[in-house]
mmCIF file of C-alpha atoms in Angstrom:
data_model
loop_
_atom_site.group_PDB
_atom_site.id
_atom_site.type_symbol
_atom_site.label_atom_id
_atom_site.label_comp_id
_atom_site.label_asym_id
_atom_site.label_seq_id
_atom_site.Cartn_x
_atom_site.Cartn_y
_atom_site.Cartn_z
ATOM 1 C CA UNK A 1 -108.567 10.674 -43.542
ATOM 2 C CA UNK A 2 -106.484 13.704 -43.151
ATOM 3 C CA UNK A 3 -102.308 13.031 -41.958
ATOM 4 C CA UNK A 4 -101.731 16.301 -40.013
ATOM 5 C CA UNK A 5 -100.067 16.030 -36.758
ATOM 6 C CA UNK A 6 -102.821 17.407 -35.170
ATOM 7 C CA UNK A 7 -105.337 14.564 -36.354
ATOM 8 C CA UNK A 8 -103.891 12.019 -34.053
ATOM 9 C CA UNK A 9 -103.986 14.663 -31.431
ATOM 10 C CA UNK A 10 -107.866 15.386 -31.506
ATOM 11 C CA UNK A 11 -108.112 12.025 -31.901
ATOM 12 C CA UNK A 12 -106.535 11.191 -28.480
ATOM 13 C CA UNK A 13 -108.579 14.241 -26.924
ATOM 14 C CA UNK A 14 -111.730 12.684 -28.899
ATOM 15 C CA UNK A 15 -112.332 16.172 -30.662
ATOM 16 C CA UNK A 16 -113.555 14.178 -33.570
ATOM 17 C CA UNK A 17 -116.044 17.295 -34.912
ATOM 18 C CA UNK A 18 -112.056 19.130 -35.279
ATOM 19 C CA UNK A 19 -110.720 15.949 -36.813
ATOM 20 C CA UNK A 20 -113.348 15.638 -39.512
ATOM 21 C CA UNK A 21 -112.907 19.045 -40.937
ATOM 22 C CA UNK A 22 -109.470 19.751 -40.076
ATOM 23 C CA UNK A 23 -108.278 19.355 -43.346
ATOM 24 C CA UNK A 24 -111.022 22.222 -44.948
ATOM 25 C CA UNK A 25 -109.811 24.715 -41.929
ATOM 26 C CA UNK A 26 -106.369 24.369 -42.931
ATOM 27 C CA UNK A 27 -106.966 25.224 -46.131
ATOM 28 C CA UNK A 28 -108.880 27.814 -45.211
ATOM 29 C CA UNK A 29 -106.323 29.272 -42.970
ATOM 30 C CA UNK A 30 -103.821 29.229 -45.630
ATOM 31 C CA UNK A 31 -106.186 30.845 -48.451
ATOM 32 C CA UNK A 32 -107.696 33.194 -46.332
ATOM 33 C CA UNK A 33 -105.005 34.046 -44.398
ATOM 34 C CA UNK A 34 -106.816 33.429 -40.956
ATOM 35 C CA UNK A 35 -104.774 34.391 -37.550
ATOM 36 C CA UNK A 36 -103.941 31.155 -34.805
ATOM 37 C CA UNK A 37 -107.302 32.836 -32.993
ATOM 38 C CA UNK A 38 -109.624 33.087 -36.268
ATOM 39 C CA UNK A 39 -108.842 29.228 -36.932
ATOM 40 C CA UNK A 40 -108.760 28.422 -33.941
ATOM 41 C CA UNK A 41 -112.415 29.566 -33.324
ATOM 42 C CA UNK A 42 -113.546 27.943 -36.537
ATOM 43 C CA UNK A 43 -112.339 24.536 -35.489
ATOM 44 C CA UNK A 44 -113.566 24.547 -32.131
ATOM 45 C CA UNK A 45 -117.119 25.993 -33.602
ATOM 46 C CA UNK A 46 -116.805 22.809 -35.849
ATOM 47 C CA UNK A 47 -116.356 20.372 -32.707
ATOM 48 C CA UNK A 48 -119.733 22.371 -31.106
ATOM 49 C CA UNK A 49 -121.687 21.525 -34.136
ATOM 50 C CA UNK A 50 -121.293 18.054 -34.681
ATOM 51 C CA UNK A 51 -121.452 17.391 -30.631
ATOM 52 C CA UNK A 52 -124.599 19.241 -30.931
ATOM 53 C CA UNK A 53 -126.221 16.713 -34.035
ATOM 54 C CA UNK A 54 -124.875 13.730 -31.997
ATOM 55 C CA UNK A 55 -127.154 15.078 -29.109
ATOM 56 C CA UNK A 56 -130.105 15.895 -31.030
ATOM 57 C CA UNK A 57 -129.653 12.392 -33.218
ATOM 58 C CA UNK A 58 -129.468 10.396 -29.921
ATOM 59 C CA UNK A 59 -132.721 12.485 -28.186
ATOM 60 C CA UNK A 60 -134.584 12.000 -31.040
ATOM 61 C CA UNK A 61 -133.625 7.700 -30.994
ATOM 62 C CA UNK A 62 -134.421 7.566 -27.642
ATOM 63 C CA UNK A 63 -137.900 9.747 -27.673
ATOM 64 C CA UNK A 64 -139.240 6.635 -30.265
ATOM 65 C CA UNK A 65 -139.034 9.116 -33.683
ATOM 66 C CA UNK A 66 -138.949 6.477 -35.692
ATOM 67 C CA UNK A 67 -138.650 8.751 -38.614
ATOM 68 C CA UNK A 68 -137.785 12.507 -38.583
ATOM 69 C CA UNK A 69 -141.201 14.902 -39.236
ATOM 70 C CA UNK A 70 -140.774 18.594 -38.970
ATOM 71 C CA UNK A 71 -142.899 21.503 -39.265
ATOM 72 C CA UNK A 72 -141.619 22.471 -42.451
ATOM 73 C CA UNK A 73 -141.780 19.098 -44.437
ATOM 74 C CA UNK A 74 -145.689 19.233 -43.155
ATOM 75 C CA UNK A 75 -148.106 20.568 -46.047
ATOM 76 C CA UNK A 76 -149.975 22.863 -45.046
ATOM 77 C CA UNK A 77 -152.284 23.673 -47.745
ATOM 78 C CA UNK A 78 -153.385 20.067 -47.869
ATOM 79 C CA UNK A 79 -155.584 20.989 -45.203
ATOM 80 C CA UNK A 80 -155.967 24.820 -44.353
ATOM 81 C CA UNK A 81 -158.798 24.498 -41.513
ATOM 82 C CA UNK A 82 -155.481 22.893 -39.237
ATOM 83 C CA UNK A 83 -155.294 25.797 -36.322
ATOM 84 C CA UNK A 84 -151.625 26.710 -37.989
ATOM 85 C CA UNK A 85 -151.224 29.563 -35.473
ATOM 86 C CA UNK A 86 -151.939 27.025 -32.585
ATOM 87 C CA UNK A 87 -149.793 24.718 -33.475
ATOM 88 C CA UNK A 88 -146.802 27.153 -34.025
ATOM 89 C CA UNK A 89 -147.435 28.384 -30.597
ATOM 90 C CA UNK A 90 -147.227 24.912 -29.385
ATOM 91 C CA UNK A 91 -143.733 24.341 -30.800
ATOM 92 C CA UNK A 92 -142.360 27.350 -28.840
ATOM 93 C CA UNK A 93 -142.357 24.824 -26.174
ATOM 94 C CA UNK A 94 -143.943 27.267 -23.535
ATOM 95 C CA UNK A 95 -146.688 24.938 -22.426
ATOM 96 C CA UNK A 96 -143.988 22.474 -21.749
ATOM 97 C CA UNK A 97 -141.777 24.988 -19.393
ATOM 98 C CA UNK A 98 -145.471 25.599 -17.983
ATOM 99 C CA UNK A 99 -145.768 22.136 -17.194
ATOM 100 C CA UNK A 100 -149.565 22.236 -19.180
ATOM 101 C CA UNK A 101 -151.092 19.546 -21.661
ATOM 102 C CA UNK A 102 -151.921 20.056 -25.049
ATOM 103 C CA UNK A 103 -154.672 17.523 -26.759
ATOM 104 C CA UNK A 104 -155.023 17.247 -30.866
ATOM 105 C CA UNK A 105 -158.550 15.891 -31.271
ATOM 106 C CA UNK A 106 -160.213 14.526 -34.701
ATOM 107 C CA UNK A 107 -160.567 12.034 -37.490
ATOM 108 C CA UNK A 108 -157.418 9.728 -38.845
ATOM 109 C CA UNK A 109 -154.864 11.270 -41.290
ATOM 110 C CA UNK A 110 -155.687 14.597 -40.223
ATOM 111 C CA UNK A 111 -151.608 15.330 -39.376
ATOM 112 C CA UNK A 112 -152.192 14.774 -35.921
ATOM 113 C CA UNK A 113 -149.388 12.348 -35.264
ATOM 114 C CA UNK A 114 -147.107 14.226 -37.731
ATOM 115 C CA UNK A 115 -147.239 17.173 -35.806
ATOM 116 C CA UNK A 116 -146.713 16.351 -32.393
ATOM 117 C CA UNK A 117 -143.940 14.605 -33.433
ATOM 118 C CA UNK A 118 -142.930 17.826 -34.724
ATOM 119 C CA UNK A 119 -143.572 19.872 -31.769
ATOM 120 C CA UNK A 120 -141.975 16.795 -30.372
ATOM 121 C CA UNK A 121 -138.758 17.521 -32.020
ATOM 122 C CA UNK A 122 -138.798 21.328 -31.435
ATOM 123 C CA UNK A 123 -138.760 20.584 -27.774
ATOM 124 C CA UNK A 124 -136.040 18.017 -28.471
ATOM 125 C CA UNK A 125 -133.481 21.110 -29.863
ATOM 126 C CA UNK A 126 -134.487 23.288 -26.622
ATOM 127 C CA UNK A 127 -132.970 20.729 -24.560
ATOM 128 C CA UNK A 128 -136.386 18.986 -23.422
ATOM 129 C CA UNK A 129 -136.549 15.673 -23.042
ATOM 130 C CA UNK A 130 -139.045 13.922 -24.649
ATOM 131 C CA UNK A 131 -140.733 10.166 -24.892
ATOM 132 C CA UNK A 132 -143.640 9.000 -27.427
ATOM 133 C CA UNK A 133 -145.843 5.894 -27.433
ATOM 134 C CA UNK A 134 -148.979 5.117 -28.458
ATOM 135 C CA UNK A 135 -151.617 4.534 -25.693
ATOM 136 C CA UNK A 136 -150.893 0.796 -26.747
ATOM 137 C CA UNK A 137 -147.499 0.465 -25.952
ATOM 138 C CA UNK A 138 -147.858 2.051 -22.968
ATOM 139 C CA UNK A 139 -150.797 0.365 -21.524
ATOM 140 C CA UNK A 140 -148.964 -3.353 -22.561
ATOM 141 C CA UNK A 141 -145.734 -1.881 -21.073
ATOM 142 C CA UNK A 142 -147.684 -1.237 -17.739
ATOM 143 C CA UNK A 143 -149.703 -4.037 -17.459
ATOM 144 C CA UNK A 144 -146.851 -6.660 -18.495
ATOM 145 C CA UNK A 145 -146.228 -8.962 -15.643
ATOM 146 C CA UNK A 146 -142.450 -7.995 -15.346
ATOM 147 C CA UNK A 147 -144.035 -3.936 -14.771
ATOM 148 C CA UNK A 148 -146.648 -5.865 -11.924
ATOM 149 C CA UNK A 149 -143.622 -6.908 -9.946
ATOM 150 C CA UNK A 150 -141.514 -3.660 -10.577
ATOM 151 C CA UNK A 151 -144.257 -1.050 -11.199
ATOM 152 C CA UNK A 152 -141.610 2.315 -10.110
ATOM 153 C CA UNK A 153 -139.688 1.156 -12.381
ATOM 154 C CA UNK A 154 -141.993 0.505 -14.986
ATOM 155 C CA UNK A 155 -143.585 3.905 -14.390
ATOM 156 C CA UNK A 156 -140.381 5.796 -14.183
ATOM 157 C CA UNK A 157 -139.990 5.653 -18.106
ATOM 158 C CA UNK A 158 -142.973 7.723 -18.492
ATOM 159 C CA UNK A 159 -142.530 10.395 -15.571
ATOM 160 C CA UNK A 160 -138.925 10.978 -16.157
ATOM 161 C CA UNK A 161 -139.346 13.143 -19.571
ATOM 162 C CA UNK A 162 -140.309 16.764 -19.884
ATOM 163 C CA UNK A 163 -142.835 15.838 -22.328
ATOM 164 C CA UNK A 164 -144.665 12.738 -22.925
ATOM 165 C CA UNK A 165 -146.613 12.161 -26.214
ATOM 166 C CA UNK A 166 -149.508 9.694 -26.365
ATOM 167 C CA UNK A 167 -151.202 8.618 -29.415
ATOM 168 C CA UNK A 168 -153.956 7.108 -30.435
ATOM 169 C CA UNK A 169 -155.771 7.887 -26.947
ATOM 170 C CA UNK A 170 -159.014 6.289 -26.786
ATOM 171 C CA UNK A 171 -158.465 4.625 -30.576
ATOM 172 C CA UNK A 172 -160.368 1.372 -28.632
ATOM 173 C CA UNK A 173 -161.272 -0.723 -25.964
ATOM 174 C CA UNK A 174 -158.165 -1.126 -23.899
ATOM 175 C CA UNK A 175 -157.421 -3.981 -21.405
ATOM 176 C CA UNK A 176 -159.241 -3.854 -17.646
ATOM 177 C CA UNK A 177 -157.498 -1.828 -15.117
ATOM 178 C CA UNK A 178 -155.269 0.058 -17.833
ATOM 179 C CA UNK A 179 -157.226 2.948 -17.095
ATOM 180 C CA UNK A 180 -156.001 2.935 -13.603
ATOM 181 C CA UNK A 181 -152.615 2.950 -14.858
ATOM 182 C CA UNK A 182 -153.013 5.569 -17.042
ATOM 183 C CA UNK A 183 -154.788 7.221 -14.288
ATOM 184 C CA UNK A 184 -151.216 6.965 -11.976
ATOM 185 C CA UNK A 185 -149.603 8.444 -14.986
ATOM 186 C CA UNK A 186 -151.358 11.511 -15.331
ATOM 187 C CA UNK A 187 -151.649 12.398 -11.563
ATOM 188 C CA UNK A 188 -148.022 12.464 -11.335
ATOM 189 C CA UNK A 189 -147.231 14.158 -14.305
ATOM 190 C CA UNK A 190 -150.038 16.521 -13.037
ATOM 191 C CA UNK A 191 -148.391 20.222 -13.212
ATOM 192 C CA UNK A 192 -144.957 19.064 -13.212
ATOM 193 C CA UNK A 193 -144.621 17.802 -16.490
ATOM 194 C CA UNK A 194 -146.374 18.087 -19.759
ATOM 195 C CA UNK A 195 -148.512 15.546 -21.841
ATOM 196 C CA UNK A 196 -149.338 15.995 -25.656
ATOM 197 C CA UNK A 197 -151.991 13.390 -26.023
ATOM 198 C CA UNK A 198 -153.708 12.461 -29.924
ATOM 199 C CA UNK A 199 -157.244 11.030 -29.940
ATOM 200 C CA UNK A 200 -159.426 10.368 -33.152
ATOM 201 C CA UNK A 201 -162.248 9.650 -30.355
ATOM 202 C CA UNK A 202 -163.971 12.653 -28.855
ATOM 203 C CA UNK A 203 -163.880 12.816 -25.297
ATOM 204 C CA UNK A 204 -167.372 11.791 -24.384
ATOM 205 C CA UNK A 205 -165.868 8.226 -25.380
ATOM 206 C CA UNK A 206 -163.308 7.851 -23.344
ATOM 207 C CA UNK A 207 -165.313 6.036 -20.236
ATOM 208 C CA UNK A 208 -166.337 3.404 -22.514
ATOM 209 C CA UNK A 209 -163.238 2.486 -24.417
ATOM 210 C CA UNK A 210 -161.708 2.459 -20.651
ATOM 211 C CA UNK A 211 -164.027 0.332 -19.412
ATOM 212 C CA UNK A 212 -164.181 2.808 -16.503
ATOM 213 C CA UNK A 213 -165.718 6.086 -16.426
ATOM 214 C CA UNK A 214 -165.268 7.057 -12.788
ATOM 215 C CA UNK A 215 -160.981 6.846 -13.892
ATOM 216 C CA UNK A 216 -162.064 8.193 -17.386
ATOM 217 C CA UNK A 217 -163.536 11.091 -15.798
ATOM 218 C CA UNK A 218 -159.765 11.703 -13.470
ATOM 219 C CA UNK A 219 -158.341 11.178 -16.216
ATOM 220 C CA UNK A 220 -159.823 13.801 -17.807
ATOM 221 C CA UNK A 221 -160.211 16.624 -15.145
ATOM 222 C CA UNK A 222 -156.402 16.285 -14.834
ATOM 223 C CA UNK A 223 -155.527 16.287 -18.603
ATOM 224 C CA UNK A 224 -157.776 19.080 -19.847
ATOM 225 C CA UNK A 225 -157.296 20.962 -16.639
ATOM 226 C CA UNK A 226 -154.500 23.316 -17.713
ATOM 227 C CA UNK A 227 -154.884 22.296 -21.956
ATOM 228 C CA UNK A 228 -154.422 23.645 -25.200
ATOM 229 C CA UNK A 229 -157.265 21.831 -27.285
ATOM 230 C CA UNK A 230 -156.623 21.528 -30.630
ATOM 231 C CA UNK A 231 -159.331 20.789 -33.070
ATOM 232 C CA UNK A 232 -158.575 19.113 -36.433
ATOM 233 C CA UNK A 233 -161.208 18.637 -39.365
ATOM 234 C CA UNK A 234 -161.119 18.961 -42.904
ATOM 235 C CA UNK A 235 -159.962 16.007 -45.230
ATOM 236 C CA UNK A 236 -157.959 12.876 -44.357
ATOM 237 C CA UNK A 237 -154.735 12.639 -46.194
ATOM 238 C CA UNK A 238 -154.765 8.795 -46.260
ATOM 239 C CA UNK A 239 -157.673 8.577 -47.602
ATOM 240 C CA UNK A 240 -159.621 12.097 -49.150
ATOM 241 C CA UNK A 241 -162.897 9.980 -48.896
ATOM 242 C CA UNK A 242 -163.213 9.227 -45.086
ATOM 243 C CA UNK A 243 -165.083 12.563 -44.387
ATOM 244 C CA UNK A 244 -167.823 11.042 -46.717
ATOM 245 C CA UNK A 245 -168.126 8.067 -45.512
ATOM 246 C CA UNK A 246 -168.755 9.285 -41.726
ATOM 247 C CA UNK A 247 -171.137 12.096 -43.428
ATOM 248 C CA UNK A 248 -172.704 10.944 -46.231
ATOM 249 C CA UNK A 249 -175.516 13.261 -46.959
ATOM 250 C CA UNK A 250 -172.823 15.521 -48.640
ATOM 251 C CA UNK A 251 -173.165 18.142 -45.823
ATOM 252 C CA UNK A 252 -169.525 18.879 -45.720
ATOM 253 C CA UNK A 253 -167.085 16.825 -43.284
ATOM 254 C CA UNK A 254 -168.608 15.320 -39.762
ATOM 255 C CA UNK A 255 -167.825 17.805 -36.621
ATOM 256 C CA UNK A 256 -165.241 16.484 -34.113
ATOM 257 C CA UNK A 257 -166.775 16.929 -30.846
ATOM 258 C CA UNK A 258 -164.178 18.614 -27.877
ATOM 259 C CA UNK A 259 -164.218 19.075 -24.186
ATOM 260 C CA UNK A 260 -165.616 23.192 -23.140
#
């Protein structure tokens, strides 16, 4: 650690982005002959950038990331029938200022969780807030009897962020009356705030994994009302083999099935 002067200084003023490099400016202002203004700028350009990876680091612990994925560490060739251009259009984040849904609908290890996750963390660097759980985690979280006795608070979690992603909609039968839950969620998040939901299940099978169609069916209206659909077929990347399986006469992989 550097012994300027000025390190115990932006220390005490907790300037710590200044204090880590101070050492490389200094240097720099002495071999490059930089003016009080020119290093001056370069510090405190320094201090923006690592206050601005703190953010994003902290967004992206408290959305649930568990691991970082990105559009750019996502193979595209793998799969070429993924709607690239929707998907890019997606991470521009304007369906999120537009307070709309989007919904990524096919078979497993189609990249469906890796990129909303990714269009996740796009919104994350435009200043969105953002929160993902499976359909799981939230239903157990809603249902648990400490969120029976304090259900505001247990809903607040999940109509607080800009956008919320859900995965794993529909994957299976979920618990009685979770559908009314999820039912609460999506009226309030209802054009104020987006959803980005992932389902391997096509919609038609929603009523019976809920238990209910009647709240299936509000569910739905509300979701798909203002929605970018996303279709995704083609091969699984887990395992190559799964389109077989589900189509075995060799006719190519099985259709997934979306709303009009």
């Amino acid at each position: 650690m550097n012994n300027h002067p000025l390190a115990s200084t932006l220390k005490q003023l907790r300037l710590s982005g200044m204090a880590t490099t101070l050492d490389v400016r200094l240097q720099e202002a002495v071999a490059s002959r930089l003016t009080h203004a020119e290093f001056l700028a370069l510090a405190l350009q320094d201090e923006l950038n690592i206050r601005q990876q703190r953010k994003l680091a902290a967004r992206t612990r408290a959305a649930g990331f568990h691991e970082m994925k990105t559009l750019e560490d996502f193979d595209w060739d793998f799969n070429p029938r993924i709607p690239k251009k929707d998907i890019y259009e997606l991470a521009t984040c304007q369906f999120i200022r537009e307070a709309k849904c989007a919904l990524f609908l096919g078979g497993p290890g189609m990249g469906k969780t890796h990129l909303s996750q990714a269009i996740g963390y796009e919104a994350i660097k435009q200043g969105f807030t953002v929160l993902r759980r499976s359909i799981f985690d939230l239903v157990r979280d809603l249902l648990a009897e400490e969120a029976m006795q304090e259900k505001e608070s247990a809903l607040r979690q999940y109509l607080k962020p800009d956008l919320l992603i859900i995965e794993d909609f529909a994957g299976k039968h979920l618990p009685q009356r979770s559908g009314e839950y999820l039912l609460e969620v999506v009226m309030r998040r209802y054009e104020k705030r987006s959803i980005l939901v992932t389902s391997n299940r096509p919609v038609e099978d929603w009523g019976k994994l809920f238990q209910d169609v009647p709240v299936a069916t509000a569910i739905l209206d509300r979701l798909l009302h203002h929605c970018h659909i996303v279709p995704f077929v083609g091969r699984s990347r887990r395992w190559p083999g799964a389109a077989a399986l589900l189509n075995p006469k060799g006719a190519g992989p099985a259709p997934v099935e979306t709303s009009p």
